[in-house]
mmCIF file of C-alpha atoms in Angstrom:
data_model
loop_
_atom_site.group_PDB
_atom_site.id
_atom_site.type_symbol
_atom_site.label_atom_id
_atom_site.label_comp_id
_atom_site.label_asym_id
_atom_site.label_seq_id
_atom_site.Cartn_x
_atom_site.Cartn_y
_atom_site.Cartn_z
ATOM 1 C CA MET A 1 -18.116 -8.042 22.619
ATOM 2 C CA LEU A 2 -16.093 -8.713 19.488
ATOM 3 C CA ASN A 3 -16.026 -5.274 17.910
ATOM 4 C CA THR A 4 -13.623 -3.451 15.602
ATOM 5 C CA ARG A 5 -11.440 -2.404 18.539
ATOM 6 C CA THR A 6 -11.030 -6.012 19.698
ATOM 7 C CA ALA A 7 -10.317 -7.241 16.180
ATOM 8 C CA LEU A 8 -7.611 -4.611 15.640
ATOM 9 C CA LEU A 9 -5.976 -5.208 19.010
ATOM 10 C CA GLN A 10 -5.827 -8.944 18.277
ATOM 11 C CA ALA A 11 -4.409 -8.268 14.807
ATOM 12 C CA LEU A 12 -1.712 -6.042 16.303
ATOM 13 C CA ILE A 13 -0.610 -8.681 18.827
ATOM 14 C CA THR A 14 1.359 -10.416 16.056
ATOM 15 C CA GLY A 15 3.239 -7.217 15.205
ATOM 16 C CA HIS A 16 2.976 -3.779 13.693
ATOM 17 C CA GLY A 17 1.057 -3.091 10.503
ATOM 18 C CA TYR A 18 -0.609 -0.400 8.407
ATOM 19 C CA GLY A 19 -4.321 0.022 7.668
ATOM 20 C CA LEU A 20 -4.696 -2.214 4.614
ATOM 21 C CA GLU A 21 -2.459 -4.869 6.109
ATOM 22 C CA LEU A 22 -4.353 -4.903 9.406
ATOM 23 C CA ALA A 23 -7.714 -5.198 7.624
ATOM 24 C CA GLU A 24 -6.326 -8.130 5.614
ATOM 25 C CA ARG A 25 -4.928 -9.732 8.770
ATOM 26 C CA VAL A 26 -8.326 -9.487 10.477
ATOM 27 C CA ARG A 27 -10.053 -10.908 7.375
ATOM 28 C CA GLU A 28 -7.639 -13.841 7.190
ATOM 29 C CA ARG A 29 -7.696 -14.671 10.875
ATOM 30 C CA SER A 30 -11.494 -14.478 11.035
ATOM 31 C CA ARG A 31 -11.699 -16.562 7.816
ATOM 32 C CA GLY A 32 -13.524 -13.776 6.052
ATOM 33 C CA LYS A 33 -16.128 -13.297 8.810
ATOM 34 C CA ILE A 34 -14.868 -9.837 9.808
ATOM 35 C CA ASP A 35 -14.296 -7.411 6.952
ATOM 36 C CA LEU A 36 -13.191 -3.981 8.166
ATOM 37 C CA GLY A 37 -14.175 -1.291 5.682
ATOM 38 C CA GLN A 38 -12.834 2.235 5.372
ATOM 39 C CA GLY A 39 -15.700 3.549 7.449
ATOM 40 C CA THR A 40 -14.724 1.538 10.532
ATOM 41 C CA LEU A 41 -11.010 0.809 10.149
ATOM 42 C CA TYR A 42 -9.495 4.298 10.146
ATOM 43 C CA PRO A 43 -11.716 5.898 12.822
ATOM 44 C CA ALA A 44 -11.095 2.847 15.036
ATOM 45 C CA LEU A 45 -7.316 3.114 14.611
ATOM 46 C CA ARG A 46 -7.397 6.817 15.462
ATOM 47 C CA ALA A 47 -9.616 6.096 18.487
ATOM 48 C CA LEU A 48 -7.164 3.442 19.712
ATOM 49 C CA GLU A 49 -4.345 5.937 19.341
ATOM 50 C CA ARG A 50 -6.265 8.595 21.289
ATOM 51 C CA GLN A 51 -6.839 6.035 24.058
ATOM 52 C CA GLY A 52 -3.079 5.353 24.181
ATOM 53 C CA LEU A 53 -3.481 1.710 23.159
ATOM 54 C CA VAL A 54 -1.497 2.054 19.928
ATOM 55 C CA ARG A 55 1.134 4.420 18.581
ATOM 56 C CA SER A 56 1.704 5.303 14.951
ATOM 57 C CA TRP A 57 4.535 6.405 12.715
ATOM 58 C CA GLU A 58 4.982 7.156 9.049
ATOM 59 C CA ALA A 59 7.240 5.102 6.784
ATOM 60 C CA ASP A 60 8.939 6.345 3.619
ATOM 61 C CA PRO A 61 6.648 7.508 0.774
ATOM 62 C CA THR A 62 6.117 4.968 -2.004
ATOM 63 C CA PRO A 63 5.217 5.477 -5.696
ATOM 64 C CA GLU A 64 2.259 3.058 -5.659
ATOM 65 C CA ARG A 65 0.683 5.282 -2.984
ATOM 66 C CA GLY A 66 1.192 8.390 -5.102
ATOM 67 C CA GLY A 67 4.171 9.488 -3.013
ATOM 68 C CA ARG A 68 2.314 9.122 0.288
ATOM 69 C CA PRO A 69 3.828 7.262 3.247
ATOM 70 C CA ARG A 70 2.245 4.266 4.951
ATOM 71 C CA VAL A 71 1.041 4.954 8.492
ATOM 72 C CA TYR A 72 2.114 2.036 10.685
ATOM 73 C CA TYR A 73 0.617 1.129 14.049
ATOM 74 C CA GLU A 74 1.896 -0.939 16.953
ATOM 75 C CA LEU A 75 0.602 -1.727 20.415
ATOM 76 C CA THR A 76 1.770 0.300 23.389
ATOM 77 C CA ALA A 77 2.345 -1.451 26.736
ATOM 78 C CA LYS A 78 -1.172 -0.429 27.742
ATOM 79 C CA GLY A 79 -2.528 -1.729 24.420
ATOM 80 C CA ALA A 80 -0.675 -5.034 24.735
ATOM 81 C CA LYS A 81 -2.208 -5.560 28.185
ATOM 82 C CA ALA A 82 -5.679 -4.679 26.893
ATOM 83 C CA ALA A 83 -5.227 -7.079 23.972
ATOM 84 C CA GLN A 84 -4.139 -9.911 26.269
ATOM 85 C CA ASP A 85 -7.054 -9.251 28.655
ATOM 86 C CA GLU A 86 -9.504 -9.348 25.763
ATOM 87 C CA ARG A 87 -7.949 -12.517 24.395
ATOM 88 C CA GLN A 88 -8.348 -14.232 27.773
ATOM 89 C CA ALA A 89 -11.912 -12.981 28.045
ATOM 90 C CA ILE A 90 -12.784 -14.345 24.604
ATOM 91 C CA GLY A 91 -11.101 -17.658 25.437
ATOM 92 C CA SER A 92 -13.079 -17.949 28.653
ATOM 93 C CA LEU A 93 -16.282 -17.073 26.871
ATOM 94 C CA ILE A 94 -15.714 -19.701 24.170
ATOM 95 C CA GLY A 95 -14.773 -22.325 26.750
ATOM 96 C CA TRP A 96 -17.909 -21.528 28.709
ATOM 97 C CA GLN A 97 -20.040 -21.827 25.554
ATOM 98 C CA GLU A 98 -18.423 -25.106 24.492
ATOM 99 C CA LEU A 99 -19.102 -26.634 27.906
ATOM 100 C CA GLY A 100 -22.715 -25.625 27.471
ATOM 101 C CA ALA A 101 -22.817 -24.170 30.962
ATOM 102 C CA MET B 1 -10.262 -22.631 -76.542
ATOM 103 C CA THR B 2 -9.110 -26.137 -75.906
ATOM 104 C CA SER B 3 -9.543 -27.894 -72.587
ATOM 105 C CA ALA B 4 -5.786 -27.692 -72.034
ATOM 106 C CA ALA B 5 -5.932 -23.909 -72.405
ATOM 107 C CA TRP B 6 -8.848 -23.732 -69.948
ATOM 108 C CA SER B 7 -6.852 -25.778 -67.473
ATOM 109 C CA VAL B 8 -3.914 -23.357 -67.718
ATOM 110 C CA VAL B 9 -6.225 -20.357 -67.232
ATOM 111 C CA ALA B 10 -7.887 -22.052 -64.219
ATOM 112 C CA ALA B 11 -4.523 -22.857 -62.690
ATOM 113 C CA ILE B 12 -3.272 -19.273 -63.141
ATOM 114 C CA ALA B 13 -6.542 -17.905 -61.713
ATOM 115 C CA THR B 14 -6.255 -20.206 -58.715
ATOM 116 C CA ILE B 15 -2.649 -19.189 -58.057
ATOM 117 C CA VAL B 16 -3.348 -15.463 -58.468
ATOM 118 C CA GLY B 17 -6.592 -15.682 -56.462
ATOM 119 C CA THR B 18 -4.933 -17.566 -53.628
ATOM 120 C CA TRP B 19 -2.074 -15.063 -53.573
ATOM 121 C CA ALA B 20 -4.507 -12.092 -53.572
ATOM 122 C CA VAL B 21 -6.691 -13.527 -50.783
ATOM 123 C CA GLY B 22 -3.612 -14.460 -48.764
ATOM 124 C CA ARG B 23 -2.119 -11.003 -49.240
ATOM 125 C CA ARG B 24 -5.406 -9.328 -48.231
ATOM 126 C CA GLU B 25 -5.670 -11.480 -45.103
ATOM 127 C CA ALA B 26 -2.038 -10.790 -44.194
ATOM 128 C CA ARG B 27 -2.630 -7.032 -44.504
ATOM 129 C CA ARG B 28 -5.753 -7.263 -42.326
ATOM 130 C CA VAL B 29 -3.834 -9.145 -39.640
ATOM 131 C CA GLU B 30 -0.980 -6.626 -39.851
ATOM 132 C CA ARG B 31 -3.507 -3.828 -39.310
ATOM 133 C CA ASP B 32 -5.030 -5.691 -36.337
ATOM 134 C CA TRP B 33 -1.601 -6.200 -34.872
ATOM 135 C CA GLN B 34 -0.644 -2.585 -35.336
ATOM 136 C CA MET B 35 -3.856 -1.477 -33.605
ATOM 137 C CA LEU B 36 -3.127 -3.890 -30.784
ATOM 138 C CA LEU B 37 0.450 -2.658 -30.454
ATOM 139 C CA ASP B 38 -0.665 0.953 -30.485
ATOM 140 C CA THR B 39 -3.073 0.172 -27.637
ATOM 141 C CA SER B 40 -0.292 -1.660 -25.830
ATOM 142 C CA ALA B 41 2.011 1.305 -26.294
ATOM 143 C CA ILE B 42 -0.607 3.573 -24.752
ATOM 144 C CA VAL B 43 -1.058 1.199 -21.813
ATOM 145 C CA ARG B 44 2.639 0.942 -21.153
ATOM 146 C CA ASP B 45 3.430 4.512 -22.120
ATOM 147 C CA LEU B 46 5.787 3.195 -24.786
ATOM 148 C CA ARG B 47 6.204 4.040 -28.426
ATOM 149 C CA ALA B 48 6.337 0.785 -30.398
ATOM 150 C CA SER B 49 8.088 0.472 -33.733
ATOM 151 C CA SER B 50 5.506 -1.031 -36.082
ATOM 152 C CA SER B 51 7.742 -3.122 -38.335
ATOM 153 C CA GLN B 52 9.318 -4.998 -35.441
ATOM 154 C CA TYR B 53 6.027 -6.456 -34.276
ATOM 155 C CA VAL B 54 4.260 -7.538 -37.461
ATOM 156 C CA VAL B 55 3.738 -11.206 -36.681
ATOM 157 C CA TYR B 56 0.996 -13.463 -37.945
ATOM 158 C CA LEU B 57 -0.733 -15.441 -35.166
ATOM 159 C CA GLY B 58 -4.263 -15.816 -36.526
ATOM 160 C CA SER B 59 -7.282 -13.563 -36.086
ATOM 161 C CA SER B 60 -8.710 -15.326 -33.003
ATOM 162 C CA VAL B 61 -5.513 -14.690 -31.058
ATOM 163 C CA VAL B 62 -5.553 -11.080 -32.155
ATOM 164 C CA LEU B 63 -9.186 -10.676 -31.096
ATOM 165 C CA ASP B 64 -8.525 -12.243 -27.656
ATOM 166 C CA ALA B 65 -5.502 -10.040 -27.164
ATOM 167 C CA LYS B 66 -7.600 -7.014 -28.120
ATOM 168 C CA VAL B 67 -10.148 -7.836 -25.407
ATOM 169 C CA VAL B 68 -7.362 -8.172 -22.838
ATOM 170 C CA LEU B 69 -5.658 -4.970 -23.949
ATOM 171 C CA ASP B 70 -8.942 -3.063 -23.987
ATOM 172 C CA GLU B 71 -9.414 -4.022 -20.329
ATOM 173 C CA LEU B 72 -5.785 -3.107 -19.537
ATOM 174 C CA LEU B 73 -6.321 0.258 -21.177
ATOM 175 C CA LYS B 74 -9.487 0.809 -19.132
ATOM 176 C CA GLN B 75 -7.624 -0.156 -15.943
ATOM 177 C CA SER B 76 -4.780 2.192 -16.794
ATOM 178 C CA ASN B 77 -7.213 5.053 -17.436
ATOM 179 C CA ALA B 78 -9.128 4.288 -14.230
ATOM 180 C CA ARG B 79 -5.871 4.321 -12.217
ATOM 181 C CA ARG B 80 -4.845 7.628 -13.727
ATOM 182 C CA ARG B 81 -8.323 9.010 -12.993
ATOM 183 C CA ALA B 82 -8.046 7.819 -9.376
ATOM 184 C CA ALA B 83 -4.653 9.500 -8.930
ATOM 185 C CA ARG B 84 -6.027 12.724 -10.443
ATOM 186 C CA ILE B 85 -9.202 12.770 -8.321
ATOM 187 C CA PHE B 86 -7.336 11.911 -5.112
ATOM 188 C CA ALA B 87 -4.709 14.587 -5.801
ATOM 189 C CA TRP B 88 -7.537 17.057 -6.224
ATOM 190 C CA VAL B 89 -9.426 16.167 -3.008
ATOM 191 C CA GLU B 90 -6.369 15.752 -0.778
ATOM 192 C CA ALA B 91 -5.993 19.515 -0.420
ATOM 193 C CA ALA B 92 -9.138 19.546 1.706
ATOM 194 C CA LEU B 93 -8.067 16.698 4.001
ATOM 195 C CA PRO B 94 -5.955 16.495 7.158
ATOM 196 C CA LYS B 95 -2.431 15.116 6.615
ATOM 197 C CA ARG B 96 -3.208 11.854 8.413
ATOM 198 C CA MET B 97 -6.206 11.079 6.194
ATOM 199 C CA ARG B 98 -4.222 12.002 3.071
ATOM 200 C CA ASN B 99 -1.380 9.666 3.901
ATOM 201 C CA GLU B 100 -3.396 6.867 5.420
ATOM 202 C CA GLN B 101 -6.804 6.528 3.808
ATOM 203 C CA LEU B 102 -5.982 8.005 0.387
ATOM 204 C CA GLY B 103 -2.615 6.256 0.296
ATOM 205 C CA ASP B 104 -4.122 2.875 1.211
ATOM 206 C CA ALA B 105 -6.881 3.294 -1.387
ATOM 207 C CA LEU B 106 -4.360 4.175 -4.086
ATOM 208 C CA GLU B 107 -2.122 1.265 -3.099
ATOM 209 C CA GLU B 108 -5.098 -1.087 -3.358
ATOM 210 C CA ILE B 109 -6.087 0.387 -6.727
ATOM 211 C CA ASN B 110 -2.538 -0.064 -8.039
ATOM 212 C CA THR B 111 -2.480 -3.709 -6.987
ATOM 213 C CA ALA B 112 -2.336 -5.997 -10.040
ATOM 214 C CA GLY B 113 -5.497 -7.852 -10.979
ATOM 215 C CA ARG B 114 -8.028 -5.148 -10.143
ATOM 216 C CA ASN B 115 -10.477 -4.694 -13.008
ATOM 217 C CA SER B 116 -11.651 -1.294 -14.186
ATOM 218 C CA ALA B 117 -15.167 -1.644 -12.711
ATOM 219 C CA TRP B 118 -13.667 -2.451 -9.301
ATOM 220 C CA ILE B 119 -11.363 0.586 -9.542
ATOM 221 C CA GLN B 120 -14.301 2.883 -10.386
ATOM 222 C CA MET B 121 -16.236 1.497 -7.427
ATOM 223 C CA LYS B 122 -13.216 1.918 -5.151
ATOM 224 C CA ILE B 123 -12.839 5.577 -6.164
ATOM 225 C CA ALA B 124 -16.508 6.221 -5.366
ATOM 226 C CA THR B 125 -16.496 4.404 -1.993
ATOM 227 C CA THR B 126 -13.203 6.037 -0.978
ATOM 228 C CA LEU B 127 -14.594 9.510 -1.694
ATOM 229 C CA PHE B 128 -17.740 8.664 0.274
ATOM 230 C CA TRP B 129 -15.866 7.342 3.319
ATOM 231 C CA LEU B 130 -13.328 10.171 3.170
ATOM 232 C CA ALA B 131 -16.210 12.628 3.466
ATOM 233 C CA ILE B 132 -17.807 10.697 6.336
ATOM 234 C CA ASN B 133 -14.499 10.246 8.194
ATOM 235 C CA ALA B 134 -13.522 13.895 7.630
ATOM 236 C CA ILE B 135 -16.844 14.995 9.132
ATOM 237 C CA GLY B 136 -16.178 12.637 12.072
ATOM 238 C CA GLU B 137 -12.753 14.236 12.571
ATOM 239 C CA ILE B 138 -14.185 17.750 12.454
ATOM 240 C CA MET B 139 -16.973 16.810 14.887
ATOM 241 C CA SER B 140 -14.428 15.380 17.315
ATOM 242 C CA VAL B 141 -12.477 18.672 17.548
ATOM 243 C CA PRO B 142 -14.832 20.521 19.941
ATOM 244 C CA TRP B 143 -14.570 17.628 22.402
ATOM 245 C CA GLY B 144 -10.776 17.588 22.197
ATOM 246 C CA ARG B 145 -10.668 14.203 20.534
ATOM 247 C CA ALA B 146 -9.084 15.305 17.271
ATOM 248 C CA ALA B 147 -6.428 13.099 15.788
ATOM 249 C CA LYS B 148 -2.985 14.550 15.467
#
């Protein structure tokens, strides 16, 4: 259940971010358990955008990126709802497991 | 020659010898420092004036600094190589991948504290995943799933 899509949606609940930042946010919040590499992160972000769950925009170019802009992402209304639904589902699942039912 | 004369000769020899050894050591350290400053100038893209920096700190300090500067020089070269390689491959990539994946990789590479081996590895993995992700993008076109 907890896949890259879920991890990114949960990371975006706290606010917008760009690829590197989102990967770091996921790593921190999962205490290093989930490490999104380049092979999963960028295709997943583009897939979320195609599904209308996130929208993206480009910031100003920066020298440390060789004059390339950062591509920021944020949740759409549809994405925010999906993220909340998944959060509730995970919470229920954990509660169910902890009760040992 | 009397013992007094021998004592004078020994004293003169000691003074001259000490001065010569000290002078030789000072020159060696000056050379080490100049080499170190030249390396530093390359790293920082500066041109250092030699006479301003001739300071005696002891050979162990100079050797340690050399190790650090060697690594800094390697990092600097690796960063330049990354920028060159990425500039070369970006022509074949969609705009989104150029700005996002290449930009993020370069930003990570330019973060302080990355050693040269890590940078080399990052260049290689970035090129690999760029190829894989580019193929994924191309494959998604016929099904109308291409990214903008």
